[in-house]
Tab-separated table of N, CA and C and ligand atoms in Angstrom:
chain	number	residue	atom	x	y	z
A	1	UNK	N	-50.537	-9.227	19.604
A	1	UNK	CA	-49.582	-8.632	19.307
A	1	UNK	C	-49.497	-7.454	18.173
A	2	UNK	N	-48.853	-9.242	17.214
A	2	UNK	CA	-48.502	-8.646	15.342
A	2	UNK	C	-50.122	-7.701	14.751
A	3	UNK	N	-50.893	-8.560	15.553
A	3	UNK	CA	-52.265	-7.701	14.812
A	3	UNK	C	-52.312	-6.610	15.029
A	4	UNK	N	-52.544	-6.439	16.361
A	4	UNK	CA	-52.451	-5.124	16.808
A	4	UNK	C	-51.918	-3.680	16.112
A	5	UNK	N	-50.210	-4.676	15.963
A	5	UNK	CA	-49.778	-3.046	15.255
A	5	UNK	C	-49.974	-3.041	13.873
A	6	UNK	N	-50.357	-4.145	13.161
A	6	UNK	CA	-50.472	-4.438	11.874
A	6	UNK	C	-51.764	-3.096	11.886
A	7	UNK	N	-52.832	-2.981	12.932
A	7	UNK	CA	-54.480	-2.279	12.943
A	7	UNK	C	-53.689	-0.845	13.187
A	8	UNK	N	-52.679	-0.517	13.659
A	8	UNK	CA	-52.121	0.711	14.050
A	8	UNK	C	-51.639	1.324	12.750
A	9	UNK	N	-51.319	0.257	12.240
A	9	UNK	CA	-50.303	0.654	11.071
A	9	UNK	C	-51.198	1.231	10.018
A	10	UNK	N	-52.585	0.714	9.736
A	10	UNK	CA	-53.645	0.480	9.022
A	10	UNK	C	-54.250	2.056	9.046
A	11	UNK	N	-54.080	2.075	10.537
A	11	UNK	CA	-55.546	4.111	10.772
A	11	UNK	C	-53.894	4.801	10.651
A	12	UNK	N	-52.622	4.617	10.491
A	12	UNK	CA	-51.771	5.786	10.857
A	12	UNK	C	-51.924	6.169	9.364
A	13	UNK	N	-52.377	5.165	8.083
A	13	UNK	CA	-51.587	4.599	6.980
A	13	UNK	C	-53.115	5.772	5.873
A	14	UNK	N	-54.066	5.352	6.583
A	14	UNK	CA	-55.539	5.558	6.415
A	14	UNK	C	-55.749	7.318	6.301
A	15	UNK	N	-55.485	7.343	7.735
A	15	UNK	CA	-54.994	8.911	8.039
A	15	UNK	C	-54.909	9.913	7.202
A	16	UNK	N	-53.515	9.167	7.057
A	16	UNK	CA	-52.724	10.723	6.480
A	16	UNK	C	-53.122	10.862	5.271
A	17	UNK	N	-53.706	9.618	4.219
A	17	UNK	CA	-54.313	9.905	2.879
A	17	UNK	C	-55.606	10.272	3.372
A	18	UNK	N	-56.748	10.760	4.327
A	18	UNK	CA	-57.704	11.262	4.337
A	18	UNK	C	-57.387	12.607	4.269
A	19	UNK	N	-55.905	12.984	5.415
A	19	UNK	CA	-56.008	14.454	5.358
A	19	UNK	C	-55.193	14.891	4.188
A	20	UNK	N	-54.690	14.120	3.103
A	20	UNK	CA	-54.134	14.752	1.681
A	20	UNK	C	-55.384	15.036	1.305
A	21	UNK	N	-56.279	14.613	1.181
A	21	UNK	CA	-57.110	14.385	0.337
A	21	UNK	C	-58.274	15.253	0.765
A	22	UNK	N	-58.556	15.942	1.852
A	22	UNK	CA	-59.135	16.589	2.590
A	22	UNK	C	-58.721	18.290	2.142
A	23	UNK	N	-57.658	18.770	1.251
A	23	UNK	CA	-57.054	19.580	1.166
A	23	UNK	C	-56.895	19.232	-0.523
A	24	UNK	N	-57.087	20.500	-1.435
A	24	UNK	CA	-56.313	20.881	-2.396
A	24	UNK	C	-55.304	21.848	-2.932
A	25	UNK	N	-54.734	22.039	-1.513
A	25	UNK	CA	-53.244	22.933	-1.221
A	25	UNK	C	-52.217	22.372	-1.825
A	26	UNK	N	-51.974	20.620	-1.966
A	26	UNK	CA	-50.652	20.655	-2.178
A	26	UNK	C	-49.795	20.469	-0.988
A	27	UNK	N	-50.053	19.976	0.343
A	27	UNK	CA	-49.374	20.364	1.426
A	27	UNK	C	-48.267	19.690	1.460
A	28	UNK	N	-46.965	20.311	2.274
A	28	UNK	CA	-45.775	19.197	3.113
A	28	UNK	C	-46.428	18.289	3.522
A	29	UNK	N	-45.105	17.258	3.706
A	29	UNK	CA	-44.857	16.111	4.903
A	29	UNK	C	-45.498	17.146	6.299
A	30	UNK	N	-44.813	17.990	6.359
A	30	UNK	CA	-44.427	18.769	7.916
A	30	UNK	C	-46.295	19.186	8.233
A	31	UNK	N	-46.625	20.165	7.007
A	31	UNK	CA	-48.117	20.072	7.245
A	31	UNK	C	-48.964	18.621	7.540
A	32	UNK	N	-49.178	17.658	6.653
A	32	UNK	CA	-49.698	16.694	7.059
A	32	UNK	C	-49.345	16.212	8.166
A	33	UNK	N	-48.514	16.315	8.865
A	33	UNK	CA	-47.828	15.549	10.226
A	33	UNK	C	-48.818	16.245	11.203
A	34	UNK	N	-48.315	17.916	11.122
A	34	UNK	CA	-49.294	18.661	12.112
A	34	UNK	C	-50.684	18.260	12.423
A	35	UNK	N	-51.252	17.847	11.810
A	35	UNK	CA	-53.503	17.409	11.168
A	35	UNK	C	-53.043	16.468	11.411
A	36	UNK	N	-52.049	14.820	11.379
A	36	UNK	CA	-52.417	14.042	11.924
A	36	UNK	C	-51.902	14.166	13.292
A	37	UNK	N	-51.147	14.675	13.764
A	37	UNK	CA	-50.991	14.962	15.566
A	37	UNK	C	-51.749	14.904	16.411
A	38	UNK	N	-52.990	15.873	15.587
A	38	UNK	CA	-54.294	16.070	16.522
A	38	UNK	C	-55.036	14.656	16.471
A	39	UNK	N	-55.155	14.495	15.597
A	39	UNK	CA	-55.928	12.711	16.139
A	39	UNK	C	-54.982	11.201	16.508
A	40	UNK	N	-53.960	11.467	16.493
A	40	UNK	CA	-52.774	10.399	16.871
A	40	UNK	C	-52.155	11.262	17.246
A	41	UNK	N	-51.731	11.335	18.846
A	41	UNK	CA	-51.016	12.058	19.208
A	41	UNK	C	-48.977	12.113	19.204
A	42	UNK	N	-49.137	10.032	19.155
A	42	UNK	CA	-47.929	10.065	19.007
A	42	UNK	C	-47.321	9.711	17.785
A	43	UNK	N	-47.901	9.752	16.973
A	43	UNK	CA	-47.839	9.881	15.767
A	43	UNK	C	-45.854	10.536	15.067
A	44	UNK	N	-45.089	9.368	14.111
A	44	UNK	CA	-44.142	10.502	13.899
A	44	UNK	C	-43.853	10.912	12.897
A	45	UNK	N	-42.978	12.158	12.383
A	45	UNK	CA	-42.552	12.510	10.851
A	45	UNK	C	-42.124	11.395	10.211
A	46	UNK	N	-41.438	10.835	11.107
A	46	UNK	CA	-40.753	9.477	9.977
A	46	UNK	C	-41.981	8.574	9.307
A	47	UNK	N	-43.085	8.021	10.322
A	47	UNK	CA	-44.164	7.601	9.828
A	47	UNK	C	-44.507	7.961	8.689
A	48	UNK	N	-45.260	9.590	8.941
A	48	UNK	CA	-45.323	10.311	7.960
A	48	UNK	C	-44.618	9.943	6.175
A	49	UNK	N	-43.760	10.066	6.397
A	49	UNK	CA	-42.821	10.274	5.087
A	49	UNK	C	-42.838	8.399	5.199
A	50	UNK	N	-43.092	8.037	5.115
A	50	UNK	CA	-42.800	5.997	5.237
A	50	UNK	C	-43.904	5.762	4.103
A	51	UNK	N	-45.420	6.734	4.614
A	51	UNK	CA	-46.220	5.774	4.076
A	51	UNK	C	-46.676	7.289	2.879
A	52	UNK	N	-46.592	7.794	3.124
A	52	UNK	CA	-46.459	9.108	1.494
A	52	UNK	C	-45.772	8.312	0.969
A	53	UNK	N	-44.384	7.759	1.033
A	53	UNK	CA	-43.658	7.034	0.053
A	53	UNK	C	-44.542	6.042	-0.195
A	54	UNK	N	-44.524	5.280	0.140
A	54	UNK	CA	-45.159	3.530	0.437
A	54	UNK	C	-46.692	4.056	-1.075
A	55	UNK	N	-47.742	4.738	-0.733
A	55	UNK	CA	-48.713	5.423	-1.253
A	55	UNK	C	-48.402	6.043	-2.478
A	56	UNK	N	-47.240	6.819	-2.770
A	56	UNK	CA	-46.936	7.308	-3.491
A	56	UNK	C	-46.759	6.205	-5.046
A	57	UNK	N	-45.504	5.165	-4.303
A	57	UNK	CA	-45.222	3.865	-5.371
A	57	UNK	C	-46.194	2.898	-5.658
A	58	UNK	N	-47.365	2.967	-4.822
A	58	UNK	CA	-48.876	2.455	-4.904
A	58	UNK	C	-49.352	3.379	-6.167
A	59	UNK	N	-48.671	4.209	-6.533
A	59	UNK	CA	-49.718	5.279	-7.178
A	59	UNK	C	-50.835	5.896	-7.007
A	60	UNK	N	-51.228	5.766	-5.825
A	60	UNK	CA	-52.446	6.416	-5.141
A	60	UNK	C	-52.700	8.113	-5.267
A	61	UNK	N	-51.018	8.491	-4.849
A	61	UNK	CA	-50.919	10.098	-4.932
A	61	UNK	C	-49.625	10.264	-5.579
A	62	UNK	N	-49.485	11.433	-5.578
A	62	UNK	CA	-48.146	12.001	-6.359
A	62	UNK	C	-47.586	12.722	-5.317
A	63	UNK	N	-46.046	12.857	-5.529
A	63	UNK	CA	-45.046	13.575	-5.217
A	63	UNK	C	-44.732	14.878	-6.172
A	64	UNK	N	-45.158	16.285	-5.572
A	64	UNK	CA	-44.302	17.071	-6.239
A	64	UNK	C	-42.718	17.742	-5.959
A	65	UNK	N	-41.807	16.922	-6.788
A	65	UNK	CA	-40.990	18.090	-5.844
A	65	UNK	C	-39.784	18.810	-6.466
A	66	UNK	N	-39.275	19.790	-5.489
A	66	UNK	CA	-38.971	21.156	-6.171
A	66	UNK	C	-37.591	21.497	-5.593
A	67	UNK	N	-37.194	21.045	-6.231
A	67	UNK	CA	-35.353	20.811	-5.779
A	67	UNK	C	-35.024	20.908	-4.081
A	68	UNK	N	-34.651	21.953	-4.297
A	68	UNK	CA	-34.437	22.450	-2.560
A	68	UNK	C	-34.994	22.377	-1.185
A	69	UNK	N	-36.201	22.215	-2.184
A	69	UNK	CA	-37.552	22.946	-0.946
A	69	UNK	C	-38.274	21.678	-0.996
A	70	UNK	N	-38.687	21.520	0.031
A	70	UNK	CA	-39.777	20.437	0.514
A	70	UNK	C	-41.526	19.756	-0.240
A	71	UNK	N	-40.343	18.016	-0.616
A	71	UNK	CA	-42.010	18.127	-1.777
A	71	UNK	C	-43.108	18.218	-1.203
A	72	UNK	N	-44.007	18.094	-1.705
A	72	UNK	CA	-45.762	18.514	-1.740
A	72	UNK	C	-46.447	17.214	-1.961
A	73	UNK	N	-47.867	17.278	-1.734
A	73	UNK	CA	-48.065	16.074	-2.283
A	73	UNK	C	-49.331	16.411	-2.999
A	74	UNK	N	-49.994	14.971	-3.399
A	74	UNK	CA	-51.649	15.680	-3.970
A	74	UNK	C	-51.837	14.053	-4.054
A	75	UNK	N	-53.090	14.588	-3.327
A	75	UNK	CA	-54.388	13.371	-3.027
A	75	UNK	C	-54.765	12.770	-4.562
A	76	UNK	N	-54.600	13.805	-5.320
A	76	UNK	CA	-55.086	13.512	-6.933
A	76	UNK	C	-54.022	12.345	-7.724
A	77	UNK	N	-53.931	11.575	-8.065
A	77	UNK	CA	-53.027	10.886	-9.100
A	77	UNK	C	-53.369	10.484	-10.648
A	78	UNK	N	-54.705	11.669	-11.132
A	78	UNK	CA	-54.452	11.389	-12.257
A	78	UNK	C	-53.824	12.221	-13.194
A	79	UNK	N	-53.523	12.547	-14.022
A	79	UNK	CA	-52.433	13.195	-15.262
A	79	UNK	C	-53.517	14.719	-14.796
A	80	UNK	N	-52.885	15.592	-14.267
A	80	UNK	CA	-53.218	16.820	-14.082
A	80	UNK	C	-52.357	18.151	-14.238
A	81	UNK	N	-52.250	18.877	-14.594
A	81	UNK	CA	-51.120	20.300	-14.271
A	81	UNK	C	-51.192	21.364	-12.805
A	82	UNK	N	-50.146	21.697	-13.099
A	82	UNK	CA	-49.949	22.677	-11.959
A	82	UNK	C	-49.416	23.889	-12.221
A	83	UNK	N	-50.291	24.868	-11.634
A	83	UNK	CA	-49.613	26.227	-11.375
A	83	UNK	C	-49.216	26.862	-10.211
A	84	UNK	N	-47.762	27.358	-10.177
A	84	UNK	CA	-47.402	27.760	-9.103
A	84	UNK	C	-47.075	29.688	-9.181
A	85	UNK	N	-47.697	30.153	-8.190
A	85	UNK	CA	-47.750	31.930	-8.273
A	85	UNK	C	-46.479	32.195	-7.673
A	86	UNK	N	-44.966	32.573	-8.045
A	86	UNK	CA	-44.354	33.321	-7.190
A	86	UNK	C	-44.605	33.774	-6.561
A	87	UNK	N	-45.450	34.645	-6.171
A	87	UNK	CA	-45.851	35.324	-4.992
A	87	UNK	C	-46.209	35.012	-3.980
A	88	UNK	N	-47.660	34.450	-4.277
A	88	UNK	CA	-47.901	33.319	-2.895
A	88	UNK	C	-47.207	32.343	-2.540
A	89	UNK	N	-46.800	31.757	-3.385
A	89	UNK	CA	-46.451	30.194	-3.557
A	89	UNK	C	-46.832	29.098	-3.514
A	90	UNK	N	-48.654	29.276	-3.136
A	90	UNK	CA	-49.580	28.235	-3.920
A	90	UNK	C	-49.557	27.776	-4.814
A	91	UNK	N	-49.666	26.492	-4.572
A	91	UNK	CA	-49.463	25.097	-6.183
A	91	UNK	C	-51.116	25.082	-6.463
A	92	UNK	N	-51.532	25.562	-7.580
A	92	UNK	CA	-53.202	25.404	-7.605
A	92	UNK	C	-53.328	24.338	-9.134
A	93	UNK	N	-54.339	23.714	-9.103
A	93	UNK	CA	-54.241	22.649	-9.963
A	93	UNK	C	-54.827	23.400	-11.033
A	94	UNK	N	-54.609	22.529	-12.428
A	94	UNK	CA	-54.519	23.271	-13.292
A	94	UNK	C	-54.932	22.340	-14.500
A	95	UNK	N	-56.048	21.880	-14.993
A	95	UNK	CA	-56.821	21.220	-15.849
A	95	UNK	C	-57.057	21.362	-17.153
A	96	UNK	N	-56.801	21.315	-17.911
A	96	UNK	CA	-57.147	22.511	-18.838
A	96	UNK	C	-58.225	20.901	-20.205
A	97	UNK	N	-59.063	20.944	-20.941
A	97	UNK	CA	-59.921	19.739	-21.524
A	97	UNK	C	-58.819	19.376	-22.219
A	98	UNK	N	-58.016	20.455	-22.650
A	98	UNK	CA	-57.420	19.852	-24.032
A	98	UNK	C	-55.776	19.184	-23.375
A	99	UNK	N	-55.718	17.806	-23.507
A	99	UNK	CA	-53.511	17.926	-22.852
A	99	UNK	C	-52.502	18.815	-23.378
A	100	UNK	N	-51.814	19.050	-22.250
A	100	UNK	CA	-50.792	20.470	-22.833
A	100	UNK	C	-49.675	19.962	-23.657
A	101	UNK	N	-49.736	18.401	-23.072
A	101	UNK	CA	-48.419	17.402	-23.904
A	101	UNK	C	-49.344	16.329	-24.521
A	102	UNK	N	-49.057	16.630	-25.697
A	102	UNK	CA	-49.384	15.864	-26.536
A	102	UNK	C	-48.716	14.314	-26.924
A	103	UNK	N	-49.387	13.205	-27.474
A	103	UNK	CA	-48.559	11.647	-27.471
A	103	UNK	C	-47.796	11.731	-28.762
A	104	UNK	N	-48.109	12.627	-29.398
A	104	UNK	CA	-46.636	13.036	-30.169
A	104	UNK	C	-45.314	13.176	-29.976
A	105	UNK	N	-45.314	14.402	-28.960
A	105	UNK	CA	-43.950	14.764	-28.525
A	105	UNK	C	-43.913	13.607	-27.050
A	106	UNK	N	-44.665	13.269	-26.176
A	106	UNK	CA	-44.254	11.594	-25.801
A	106	UNK	C	-43.562	10.999	-26.841
A	107	UNK	N	-43.918	10.870	-27.461
A	107	UNK	CA	-43.615	9.830	-28.569
A	107	UNK	C	-41.734	10.321	-28.960
A	108	UNK	N	-42.090	10.514	-28.856
A	108	UNK	CA	-40.945	11.184	-29.664
A	108	UNK	C	-39.534	11.621	-28.850
A	109	UNK	N	-40.040	11.670	-27.416
A	109	UNK	CA	-38.735	10.738	-26.242
A	109	UNK	C	-37.522	10.300	-26.309
A	110	UNK	N	-36.183	10.214	-26.112
A	110	UNK	CA	-36.005	8.965	-26.043
A	110	UNK	C	-35.929	7.838	-25.291
A	111	UNK	N	-36.953	7.000	-25.187
A	111	UNK	CA	-37.328	6.390	-23.746
A	111	UNK	C	-38.972	6.480	-23.485
A	112	UNK	N	-38.954	5.038	-23.111
A	112	UNK	CA	-40.736	5.375	-22.280
A	112	UNK	C	-41.055	5.745	-21.151
A	113	UNK	N	-41.729	6.831	-21.871
A	113	UNK	CA	-42.402	7.304	-20.770
A	113	UNK	C	-43.232	6.782	-20.295
A	114	UNK	N	-43.237	6.992	-18.882
A	114	UNK	CA	-43.846	6.592	-17.718
A	114	UNK	C	-44.834	7.459	-16.926
A	115	UNK	N	-44.319	8.411	-16.260
A	115	UNK	CA	-45.519	9.923	-16.434
A	115	UNK	C	-45.062	11.045	-16.626
A	116	UNK	N	-45.341	11.622	-16.549
A	116	UNK	CA	-44.627	13.448	-17.127
A	116	UNK	C	-45.682	14.230	-16.017
A	117	UNK	N	-44.523	15.701	-16.051
A	117	UNK	CA	-45.642	16.578	-15.258
A	117	UNK	C	-44.656	17.911	-15.684
A	118	UNK	N	-46.270	18.646	-15.387
A	118	UNK	CA	-45.841	20.288	-16.077
A	118	UNK	C	-46.207	21.190	-14.673
A	119	UNK	N	-45.330	22.160	-14.990
A	119	UNK	CA	-45.732	23.002	-14.365
A	119	UNK	C	-45.906	24.532	-14.932
A	120	UNK	N	-46.761	25.315	-15.305
A	120	UNK	CA	-46.846	26.894	-15.417
A	120	UNK	C	-46.505	28.273	-13.886
A	121	UNK	N	-45.006	28.562	-13.982
A	121	UNK	CA	-44.990	29.470	-13.135
A	121	UNK	C	-45.468	30.867	-13.581
A	122	UNK	N	-46.182	31.921	-12.669
A	122	UNK	CA	-46.818	33.115	-12.788
A	122	UNK	C	-46.952	33.809	-11.515
A	123	UNK	N	-48.461	34.804	-11.605
A	123	UNK	CA	-49.044	35.289	-10.541
A	123	UNK	C	-50.149	34.981	-10.658
A	124	UNK	N	-50.951	34.420	-9.757
A	124	UNK	CA	-52.431	33.454	-9.457
A	124	UNK	C	-53.284	34.813	-9.608
A	125	UNK	N	-54.338	34.770	-9.539
A	125	UNK	CA	-55.629	35.704	-10.221
A	125	UNK	C	-56.086	36.277	-8.416
A	126	UNK	N	-55.758	35.582	-7.315
A	126	UNK	CA	-56.006	36.683	-6.349
A	126	UNK	C	-55.041	37.191	-6.279
A	127	UNK	N	-53.627	37.326	-6.323
A	127	UNK	CA	-52.410	38.156	-6.164
A	127	UNK	C	-52.207	39.549	-7.180
A	128	UNK	N	-52.745	38.994	-8.755
A	128	UNK	CA	-53.168	40.144	-9.353
A	128	UNK	C	-53.439	41.192	-9.287
A	129	UNK	N	-55.198	40.941	-8.192
A	129	UNK	CA	-55.683	42.177	-7.634
A	129	UNK	C	-55.746	42.999	-6.399
B	201	ZN	ZN1	-50.630	33.862	-5.646
B	202	MN	MN1	-52.816	18.435	-8.224
């Protein structure tokens, strides 16, 4: 019985991770849930949230929170930046060759920096056309 449950949990977590990694759109938990239901119809939104939190704590994924708006998730945990289009609302990857935040700036922080997050806001190339 316990083994069955364990198998199910593992399957759910794997599916959630695969869905997240299959897109570059930085989806919300709701979107991931809608996709996951196509494969596991009785999966719950709570299960999706819980697994996302676990994977975030494991350092496998990133959570991008935007105040009162729903968090978005990113299957790429490596340091990179995001460009948020104020017109279409998309969150695009932005990965310059040069780090945007230097070690000197991080060293000047009033504490030990564990991670940092940088976002640029503007109008994306598609919306500019
Ligand atoms: Zn746009
Ligand atoms: Mn990203």
